[in-house]
CSV table of C-alpha atoms in Angstrom, one decimal:
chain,number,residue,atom,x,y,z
G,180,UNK,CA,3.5,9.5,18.6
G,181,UNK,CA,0.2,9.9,16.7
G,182,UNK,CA,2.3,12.2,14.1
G,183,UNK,CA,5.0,9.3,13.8
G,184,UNK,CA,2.6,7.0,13.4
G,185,UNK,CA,0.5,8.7,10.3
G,186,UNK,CA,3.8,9.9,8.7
G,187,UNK,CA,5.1,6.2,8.8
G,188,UNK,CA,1.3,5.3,7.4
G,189,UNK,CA,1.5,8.0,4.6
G,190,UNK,CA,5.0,7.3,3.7
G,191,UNK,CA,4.3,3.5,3.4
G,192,UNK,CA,1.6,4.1,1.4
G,193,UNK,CA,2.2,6.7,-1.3
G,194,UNK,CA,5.7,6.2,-2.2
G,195,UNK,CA,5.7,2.6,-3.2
G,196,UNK,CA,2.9,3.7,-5.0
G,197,UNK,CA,4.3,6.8,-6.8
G,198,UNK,CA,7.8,4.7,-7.0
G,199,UNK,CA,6.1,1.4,-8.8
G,200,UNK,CA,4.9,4.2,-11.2
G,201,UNK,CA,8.3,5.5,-11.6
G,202,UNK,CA,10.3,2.4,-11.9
G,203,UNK,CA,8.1,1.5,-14.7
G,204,UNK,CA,8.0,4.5,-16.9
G,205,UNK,CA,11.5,4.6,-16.8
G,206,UNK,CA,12.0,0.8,-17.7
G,207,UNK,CA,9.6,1.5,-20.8
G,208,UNK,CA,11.2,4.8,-21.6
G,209,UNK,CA,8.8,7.4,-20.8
G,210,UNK,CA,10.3,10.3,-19.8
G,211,UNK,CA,9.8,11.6,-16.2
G,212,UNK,CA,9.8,15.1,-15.1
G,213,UNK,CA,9.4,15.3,-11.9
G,214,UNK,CA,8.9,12.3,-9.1
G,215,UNK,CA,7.9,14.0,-6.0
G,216,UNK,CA,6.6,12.4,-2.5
G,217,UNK,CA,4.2,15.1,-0.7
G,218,UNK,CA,2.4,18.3,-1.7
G,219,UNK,CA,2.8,22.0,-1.6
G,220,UNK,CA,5.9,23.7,-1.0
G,221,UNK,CA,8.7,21.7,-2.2
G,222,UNK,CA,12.0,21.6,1.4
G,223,UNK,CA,14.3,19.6,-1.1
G,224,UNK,CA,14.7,19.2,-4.4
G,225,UNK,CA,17.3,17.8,-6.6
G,226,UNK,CA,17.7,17.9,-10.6
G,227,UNK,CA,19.4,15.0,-11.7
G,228,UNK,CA,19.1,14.5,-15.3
G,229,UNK,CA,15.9,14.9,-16.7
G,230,UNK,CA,14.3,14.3,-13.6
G,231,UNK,CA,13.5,16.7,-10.6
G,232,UNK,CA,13.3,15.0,-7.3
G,233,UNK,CA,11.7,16.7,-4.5
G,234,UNK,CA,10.1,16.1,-0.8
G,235,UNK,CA,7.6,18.8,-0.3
G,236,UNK,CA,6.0,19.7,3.0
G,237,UNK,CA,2.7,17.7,3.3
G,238,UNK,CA,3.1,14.0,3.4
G,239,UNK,CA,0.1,13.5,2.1
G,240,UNK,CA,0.3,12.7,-1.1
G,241,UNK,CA,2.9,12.3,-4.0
G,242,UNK,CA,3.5,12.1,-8.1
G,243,UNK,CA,5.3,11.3,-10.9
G,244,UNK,CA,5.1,13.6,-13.2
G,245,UNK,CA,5.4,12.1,-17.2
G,246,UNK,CA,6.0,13.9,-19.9
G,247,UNK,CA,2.6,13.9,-22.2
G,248,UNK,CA,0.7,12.5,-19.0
G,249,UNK,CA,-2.6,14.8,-19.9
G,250,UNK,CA,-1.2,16.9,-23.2
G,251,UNK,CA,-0.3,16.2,-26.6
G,252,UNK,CA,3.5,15.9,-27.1
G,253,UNK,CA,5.8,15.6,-29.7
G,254,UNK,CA,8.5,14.1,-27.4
G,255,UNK,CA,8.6,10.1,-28.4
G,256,UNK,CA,9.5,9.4,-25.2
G,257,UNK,CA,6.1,11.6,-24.3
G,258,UNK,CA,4.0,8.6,-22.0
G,259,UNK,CA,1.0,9.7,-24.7
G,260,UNK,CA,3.3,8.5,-27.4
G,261,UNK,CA,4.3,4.9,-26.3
G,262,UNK,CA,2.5,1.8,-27.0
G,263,UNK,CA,-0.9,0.9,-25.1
G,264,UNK,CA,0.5,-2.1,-23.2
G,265,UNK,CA,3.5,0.0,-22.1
G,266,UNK,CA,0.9,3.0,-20.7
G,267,UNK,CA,-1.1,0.1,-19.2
G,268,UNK,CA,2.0,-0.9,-17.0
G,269,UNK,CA,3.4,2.1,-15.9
G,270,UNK,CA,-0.3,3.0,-14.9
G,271,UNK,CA,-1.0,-0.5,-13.0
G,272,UNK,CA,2.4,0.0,-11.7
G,273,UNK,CA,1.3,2.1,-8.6
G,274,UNK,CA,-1.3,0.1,-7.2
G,275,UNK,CA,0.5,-3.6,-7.7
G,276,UNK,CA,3.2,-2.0,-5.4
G,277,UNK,CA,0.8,-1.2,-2.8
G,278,UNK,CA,-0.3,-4.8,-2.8
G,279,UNK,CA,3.2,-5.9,-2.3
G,280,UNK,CA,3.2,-3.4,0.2
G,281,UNK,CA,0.2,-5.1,2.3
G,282,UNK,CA,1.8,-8.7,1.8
G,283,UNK,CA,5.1,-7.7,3.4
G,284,UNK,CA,3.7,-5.9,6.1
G,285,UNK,CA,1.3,-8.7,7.0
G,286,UNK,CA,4.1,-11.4,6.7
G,287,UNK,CA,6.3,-9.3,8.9
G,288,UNK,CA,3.7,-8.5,11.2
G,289,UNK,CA,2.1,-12.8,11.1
G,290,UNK,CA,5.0,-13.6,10.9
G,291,UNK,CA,5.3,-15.9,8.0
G,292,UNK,CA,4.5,-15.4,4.2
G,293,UNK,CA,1.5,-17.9,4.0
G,294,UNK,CA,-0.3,-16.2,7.4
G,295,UNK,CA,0.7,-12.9,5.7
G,296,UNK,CA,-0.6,-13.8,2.7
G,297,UNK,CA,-3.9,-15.1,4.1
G,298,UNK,CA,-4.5,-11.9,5.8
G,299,UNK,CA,-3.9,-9.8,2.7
G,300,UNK,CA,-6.8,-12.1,1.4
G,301,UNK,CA,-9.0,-11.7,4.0
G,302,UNK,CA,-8.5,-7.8,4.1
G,303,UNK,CA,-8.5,-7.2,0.6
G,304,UNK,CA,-12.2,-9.2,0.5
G,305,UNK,CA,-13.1,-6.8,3.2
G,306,UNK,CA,-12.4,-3.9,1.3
G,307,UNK,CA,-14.4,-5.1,-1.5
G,308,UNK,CA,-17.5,-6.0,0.3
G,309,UNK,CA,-16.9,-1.9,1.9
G,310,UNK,CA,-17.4,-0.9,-1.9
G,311,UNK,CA,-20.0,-3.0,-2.8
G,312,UNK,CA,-22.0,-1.4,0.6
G,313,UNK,CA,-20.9,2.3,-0.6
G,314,UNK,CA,-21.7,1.5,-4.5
G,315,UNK,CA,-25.5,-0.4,-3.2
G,316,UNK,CA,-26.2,2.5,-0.9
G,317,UNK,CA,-26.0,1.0,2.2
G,318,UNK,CA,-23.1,2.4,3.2
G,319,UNK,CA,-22.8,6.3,2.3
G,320,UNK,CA,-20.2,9.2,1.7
G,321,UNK,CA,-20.3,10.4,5.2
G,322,UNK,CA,-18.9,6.8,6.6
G,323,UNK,CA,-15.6,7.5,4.4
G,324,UNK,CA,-12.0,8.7,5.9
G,325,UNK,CA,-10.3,11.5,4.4
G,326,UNK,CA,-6.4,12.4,5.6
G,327,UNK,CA,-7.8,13.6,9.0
G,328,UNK,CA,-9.7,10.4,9.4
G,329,UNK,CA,-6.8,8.5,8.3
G,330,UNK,CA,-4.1,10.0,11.5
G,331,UNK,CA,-6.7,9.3,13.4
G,332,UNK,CA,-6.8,6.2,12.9
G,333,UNK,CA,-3.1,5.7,13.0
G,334,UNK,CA,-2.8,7.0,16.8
G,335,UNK,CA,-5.7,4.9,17.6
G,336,UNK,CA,-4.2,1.6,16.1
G,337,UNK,CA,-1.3,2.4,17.4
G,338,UNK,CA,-1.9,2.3,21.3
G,339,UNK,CA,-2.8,-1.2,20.9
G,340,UNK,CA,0.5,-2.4,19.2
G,341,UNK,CA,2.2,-2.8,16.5
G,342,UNK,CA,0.6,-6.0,15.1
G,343,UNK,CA,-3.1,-3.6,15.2
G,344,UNK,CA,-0.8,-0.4,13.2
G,345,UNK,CA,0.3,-3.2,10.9
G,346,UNK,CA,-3.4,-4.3,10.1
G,347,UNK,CA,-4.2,-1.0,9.5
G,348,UNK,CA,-1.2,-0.4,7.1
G,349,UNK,CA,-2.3,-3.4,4.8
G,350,UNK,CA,-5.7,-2.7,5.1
G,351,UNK,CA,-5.0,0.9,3.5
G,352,UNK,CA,-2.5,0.0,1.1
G,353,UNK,CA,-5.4,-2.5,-0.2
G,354,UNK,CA,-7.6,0.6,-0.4
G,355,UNK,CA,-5.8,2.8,-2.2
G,356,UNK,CA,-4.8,0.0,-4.7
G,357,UNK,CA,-8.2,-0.9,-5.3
G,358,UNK,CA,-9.8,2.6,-5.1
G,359,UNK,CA,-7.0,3.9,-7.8
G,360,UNK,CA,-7.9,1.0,-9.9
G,361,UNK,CA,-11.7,2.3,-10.6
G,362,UNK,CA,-12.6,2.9,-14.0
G,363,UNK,CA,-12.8,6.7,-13.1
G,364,UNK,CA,-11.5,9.6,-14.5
G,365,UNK,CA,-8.1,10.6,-13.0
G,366,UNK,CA,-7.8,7.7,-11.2
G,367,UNK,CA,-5.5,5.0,-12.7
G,368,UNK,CA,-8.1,2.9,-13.5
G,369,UNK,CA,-9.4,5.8,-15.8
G,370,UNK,CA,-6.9,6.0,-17.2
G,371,UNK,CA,-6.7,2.2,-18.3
G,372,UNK,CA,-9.7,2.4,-19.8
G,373,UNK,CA,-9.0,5.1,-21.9
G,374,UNK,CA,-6.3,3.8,-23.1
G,375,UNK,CA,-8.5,0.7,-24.3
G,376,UNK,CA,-11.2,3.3,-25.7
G,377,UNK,CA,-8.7,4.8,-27.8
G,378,UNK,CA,-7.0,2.2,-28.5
G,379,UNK,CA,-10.4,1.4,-30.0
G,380,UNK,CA,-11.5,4.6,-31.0
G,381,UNK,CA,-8.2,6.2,-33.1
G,382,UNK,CA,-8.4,9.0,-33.6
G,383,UNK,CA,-11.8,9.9,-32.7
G,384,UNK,CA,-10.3,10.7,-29.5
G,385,UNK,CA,-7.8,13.7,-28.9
G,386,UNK,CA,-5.5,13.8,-26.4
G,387,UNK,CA,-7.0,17.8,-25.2
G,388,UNK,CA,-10.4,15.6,-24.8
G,389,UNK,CA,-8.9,13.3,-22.7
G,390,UNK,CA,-7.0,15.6,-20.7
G,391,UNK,CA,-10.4,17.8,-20.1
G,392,UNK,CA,-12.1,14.3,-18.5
G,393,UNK,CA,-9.6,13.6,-16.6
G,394,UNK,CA,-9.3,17.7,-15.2
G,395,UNK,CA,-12.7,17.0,-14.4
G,396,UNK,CA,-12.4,14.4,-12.6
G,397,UNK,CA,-10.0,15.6,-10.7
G,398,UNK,CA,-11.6,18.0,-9.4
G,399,UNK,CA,-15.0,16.3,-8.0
G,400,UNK,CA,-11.7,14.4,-6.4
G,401,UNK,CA,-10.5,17.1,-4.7
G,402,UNK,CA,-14.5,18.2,-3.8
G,403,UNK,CA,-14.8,14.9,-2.3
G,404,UNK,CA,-11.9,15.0,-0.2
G,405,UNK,CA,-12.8,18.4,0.8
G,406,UNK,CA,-16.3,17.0,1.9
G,407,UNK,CA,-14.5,13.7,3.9
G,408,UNK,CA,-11.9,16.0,5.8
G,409,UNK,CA,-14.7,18.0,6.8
G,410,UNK,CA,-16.6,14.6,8.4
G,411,UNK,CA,-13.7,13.7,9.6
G,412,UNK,CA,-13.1,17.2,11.5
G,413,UNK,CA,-16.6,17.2,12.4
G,414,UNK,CA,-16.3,13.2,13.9
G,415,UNK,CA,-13.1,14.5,15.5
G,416,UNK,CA,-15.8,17.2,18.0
G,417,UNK,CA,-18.5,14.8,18.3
């Protein structure tokens, strides 16, 4: 049941998020290449279009893919190539579903709107006294979940009911709305801001420069959740 469980947490998390940013490019005419849910090898995949839909094996994670998303293109339909206010909503797109996300769950699971609503509150201001710990220092790296962390959690939750699964489903779709909205590179909220610095900056700002920022980033992504899976794996012994 612990599998159920953290599938049914993943898919609840990532693909309204990776849908929000769907529905939006394609309502301001960017051109999507490929919307996927999960990683690594892909066990269905459908052209339709101009579009490649896939489910690949891990359910951890998800993407749209949008033409122009990190490279110069001279598609006009290229996301790089539409107007700032239209990049800023296909890019705020993700996390605002993950907030409607929370609210539904919690409405279902209080069972009206206003008690789900309150809860979302009351979570959300959780989660942002949680960063305020990490960013002061009093709460470090090593107190983070990773994927690992994360099923864990779901079996745990989940032997107490459903109303304690539902918690933890709003709780992490606050966290992974409010963690992609950061102002850091490869994040979504990254990528706002650039699109405010360049909007700014012209042309003093490529698109390759851009694209090299947010490859870096990116990457001390992945090194971080390399380094919480391994706390989590280690947590899971001691």
């Amino acid at each position: 049941m612990t599998a159920v469980y953290a599938i049914v947490l993943f898919v609840l998390l990532i693909f309204p998020h990776e849908l929000g940013h769907f529905l939006v490019a394609k309502m301001v005419g960017v051109k999507v290449n490929e919307f996927s849910f999960g990683m690594g090898p892909a066990i269905f995949k459908k052209q339709k279009g101009e579009t490649l839909y896939a489910i690949r094996l891990l359910p951890v994670g998800g993407y749209c893919a949008m033409e122009g998303e990190d490279e110069e293109s001279d598609d006009e339909r290229a996301f790089v190539n539409k107007p700032a206010w239209a990049r800023i909503a296909v890019l705020i797109a993700g996390a605002a579903m993950n907030i409607i996300i929370a609210v539904l769950v919690a409405t279902i699971t209080y069972k009206s709107l206003v008690s789900g609503c309150k809860a979302t509150v009351y979570l959300g201001e959780l989660m942002f006294k949680s960063l305020a710990m990490l960013i002061s220092g009093e709460a470090g790296v090593s107190d983070l979940a990773g994927p690992v962390g994360i099923i864990s959690m779901a079996g745990d939750t989940a032997t107490y009911g459903l109303t304690y699964f539902g918690n933890l489903v709003v709780l992490m779709s606050l966290n992974l709305a409010i963690i992609n909205l950061l102002p850091l590179p490869a994040l979504d909220g990254g990528r706002i801001l650039f699109v405010v610095i360049r909007k700014i900056a012209g042309e003093h700002m490529s698109d390759e420069m851009e694209g090299k920022v947010h490859g870096i980033g990116f990457m001390l992504l992945l090194a971080l959740i390399v380094f919480v899976t391994w706390n989590d794996i280690t947590r899971l012994f001691t």
